[in-house]
Tab-separated table of C-alpha atoms in Angstrom:
chain	number	residue	atom	x	y	z
A	12	UNK	CA	-2.791	-19.022	-21.923
A	13	UNK	CA	-0.972	-15.758	-22.240
A	14	UNK	CA	2.419	-16.087	-23.818
A	15	UNK	CA	3.537	-12.386	-24.166
A	16	UNK	CA	4.523	-9.902	-21.495
A	17	UNK	CA	2.081	-7.176	-20.684
A	18	UNK	CA	3.119	-4.001	-18.924
A	19	UNK	CA	0.789	-1.566	-17.077
A	20	UNK	CA	1.337	1.767	-15.462
A	21	UNK	CA	-0.532	2.308	-12.188
A	22	UNK	CA	-0.592	6.093	-12.826
A	23	UNK	CA	-2.680	5.609	-15.972
A	24	UNK	CA	-4.854	2.712	-14.816
A	25	UNK	CA	-8.451	3.657	-14.195
A	26	UNK	CA	-9.549	3.749	-10.548
A	27	UNK	CA	-12.664	1.735	-9.755
A	28	UNK	CA	-14.846	2.095	-6.626
A	29	UNK	CA	-16.262	-0.898	-4.608
A	30	UNK	CA	-19.923	-0.467	-3.908
A	31	UNK	CA	-21.332	-2.599	-1.150
A	32	UNK	CA	-24.948	-2.412	0.119
A	33	UNK	CA	-25.395	0.880	-1.819
A	34	UNK	CA	-22.378	2.582	-0.236
A	35	UNK	CA	-19.052	3.524	-1.829
A	36	UNK	CA	-16.177	1.690	-0.147
A	37	UNK	CA	-12.562	0.795	-1.048
A	38	UNK	CA	-11.104	2.047	-4.257
A	39	UNK	CA	-8.779	-0.036	-6.471
A	40	UNK	CA	-6.815	-0.099	-9.679
A	41	UNK	CA	-6.775	-3.435	-11.378
A	42	UNK	CA	-3.416	-4.094	-12.981
A	43	UNK	CA	-3.897	-7.497	-14.509
A	44	UNK	CA	-7.142	-9.488	-14.964
A	45	UNK	CA	-8.233	-11.426	-18.075
A	46	UNK	CA	-11.502	-9.386	-18.229
A	47	UNK	CA	-9.437	-6.146	-18.578
A	48	UNK	CA	-6.059	-7.128	-19.979
A	49	UNK	CA	-4.510	-9.786	-22.236
A	50	UNK	CA	-3.346	-11.870	-19.290
A	51	UNK	CA	-4.365	-14.981	-17.356
A	52	UNK	CA	-3.513	-17.124	-14.318
A	53	UNK	CA	-2.983	-14.160	-12.052
A	54	UNK	CA	-5.274	-11.222	-11.054
A	55	UNK	CA	-3.763	-8.315	-9.045
A	56	UNK	CA	-4.069	-4.595	-8.388
A	57	UNK	CA	-3.703	-1.899	-5.806
A	58	UNK	CA	-6.427	-1.064	-3.326
A	59	UNK	CA	-6.920	2.144	-1.273
A	60	UNK	CA	-8.813	2.270	2.005
A	61	UNK	CA	-9.501	5.089	4.421
A	62	UNK	CA	-11.621	6.140	7.417
A	63	UNK	CA	-14.851	6.078	5.503
A	64	UNK	CA	-13.737	3.621	2.784
A	65	UNK	CA	-13.260	0.214	4.373
A	66	UNK	CA	-13.159	-3.153	2.630
A	67	UNK	CA	-16.209	-4.685	4.375
A	68	UNK	CA	-16.281	-8.185	5.902
A	69	UNK	CA	-16.335	-10.703	3.098
A	70	UNK	CA	-15.092	-14.021	1.925
A	71	UNK	CA	-14.255	-15.750	-1.453
A	72	UNK	CA	-13.040	-19.200	-2.479
A	73	UNK	CA	-9.715	-17.840	-3.853
A	74	UNK	CA	-6.738	-17.401	-1.484
A	75	UNK	CA	-5.398	-13.840	-1.550
A	76	UNK	CA	-2.170	-11.984	-0.779
A	77	UNK	CA	-1.948	-8.379	0.525
A	78	UNK	CA	1.306	-6.419	0.541
A	79	UNK	CA	1.312	-3.003	2.281
A	80	UNK	CA	2.502	-0.067	0.103
A	81	UNK	CA	1.667	3.016	2.209
A	82	UNK	CA	-0.042	3.948	5.477
A	83	UNK	CA	-1.363	1.391	7.926
A	84	UNK	CA	-4.467	-0.749	7.838
A	85	UNK	CA	-6.062	-3.152	10.215
A	86	UNK	CA	-6.943	-6.481	8.504
A	87	UNK	CA	-9.366	-8.762	10.303
A	88	UNK	CA	-8.949	-12.410	9.293
A	89	UNK	CA	-11.322	-14.637	10.984
A	90	UNK	CA	-10.954	-13.869	14.743
A	91	UNK	CA	-7.462	-12.453	14.312
A	92	UNK	CA	-6.402	-8.863	13.562
A	93	UNK	CA	-3.201	-8.016	11.646
A	94	UNK	CA	-1.569	-4.658	10.933
A	95	UNK	CA	-0.642	-4.143	7.282
A	96	UNK	CA	1.931	-1.440	6.713
A	97	UNK	CA	4.500	-0.624	4.140
A	98	UNK	CA	6.634	-3.695	3.369
A	99	UNK	CA	4.427	-6.290	5.177
A	100	UNK	CA	2.674	-9.112	3.441
A	101	UNK	CA	-0.315	-11.132	4.543
A	102	UNK	CA	-1.635	-14.484	3.111
A	103	UNK	CA	-5.367	-14.970	3.438
A	104	UNK	CA	-6.606	-18.551	2.840
A	105	UNK	CA	-9.722	-19.092	0.758
A	106	UNK	CA	-13.098	-18.936	2.253
A	107	UNK	CA	-11.945	-17.115	5.406
A	108	UNK	CA	-13.869	-13.985	6.397
A	109	UNK	CA	-11.749	-10.821	6.262
A	110	UNK	CA	-12.074	-7.018	6.248
A	111	UNK	CA	-9.726	-4.109	5.950
A	112	UNK	CA	-10.162	-0.743	7.889
A	113	UNK	CA	-7.839	2.225	8.260
A	114	UNK	CA	-7.929	5.392	10.301
A	115	UNK	CA	-5.758	7.231	7.657
A	116	UNK	CA	-5.468	6.511	4.005
A	117	UNK	CA	-3.609	3.276	3.284
A	118	UNK	CA	-2.672	1.482	0.076
A	119	UNK	CA	-1.943	-2.209	-0.549
A	120	UNK	CA	-1.188	-4.551	-3.405
A	121	UNK	CA	-3.540	-7.579	-3.703
A	122	UNK	CA	-3.268	-10.741	-5.804
A	123	UNK	CA	-5.412	-13.854	-6.524
A	124	UNK	CA	-4.418	-17.033	-8.407
A	125	UNK	CA	-7.319	-16.460	-10.813
A	126	UNK	CA	-7.591	-15.714	-14.501
A	127	UNK	CA	-9.956	-12.795	-13.918
A	128	UNK	CA	-11.276	-10.566	-11.165
A	129	UNK	CA	-14.757	-11.664	-12.336
A	130	UNK	CA	-13.836	-15.268	-11.342
A	131	UNK	CA	-13.492	-14.132	-7.667
A	132	UNK	CA	-16.959	-14.381	-6.176
A	133	UNK	CA	-17.290	-12.065	-3.189
A	134	UNK	CA	-19.755	-12.821	-0.434
A	135	UNK	CA	-20.257	-9.702	1.663
A	136	UNK	CA	-21.146	-10.405	5.272
A	137	UNK	CA	-21.771	-6.844	6.416
A	138	UNK	CA	-21.681	-3.310	5.033
A	139	UNK	CA	-18.951	-1.841	7.237
């Protein structure tokens, strides 16, 4: 277990691009994840979505939290749709299908109670 503080700067964190079904999708910067930083117990970062960069419909066993930072995104969780905008938070239970779409660029913070992003097993249900 990690027992020292670790500080990261989003501005200098490498951007990664999600690829799903051979298409580039949402972009993200991983702030804390045991496979990238000397941390454990929590995995979090900042994701960016846009008109041609959705986070496709998927699920995973880990619950997740989104917190809107900029812009506005539509988050489908099961049969419901939520608007995620600056200052709003959304809890997504584990194993619930969800997707994120935006008509304009949007950014949100995400977090999992997992040691590492590699522990979160995504199951993609479509490519859009």
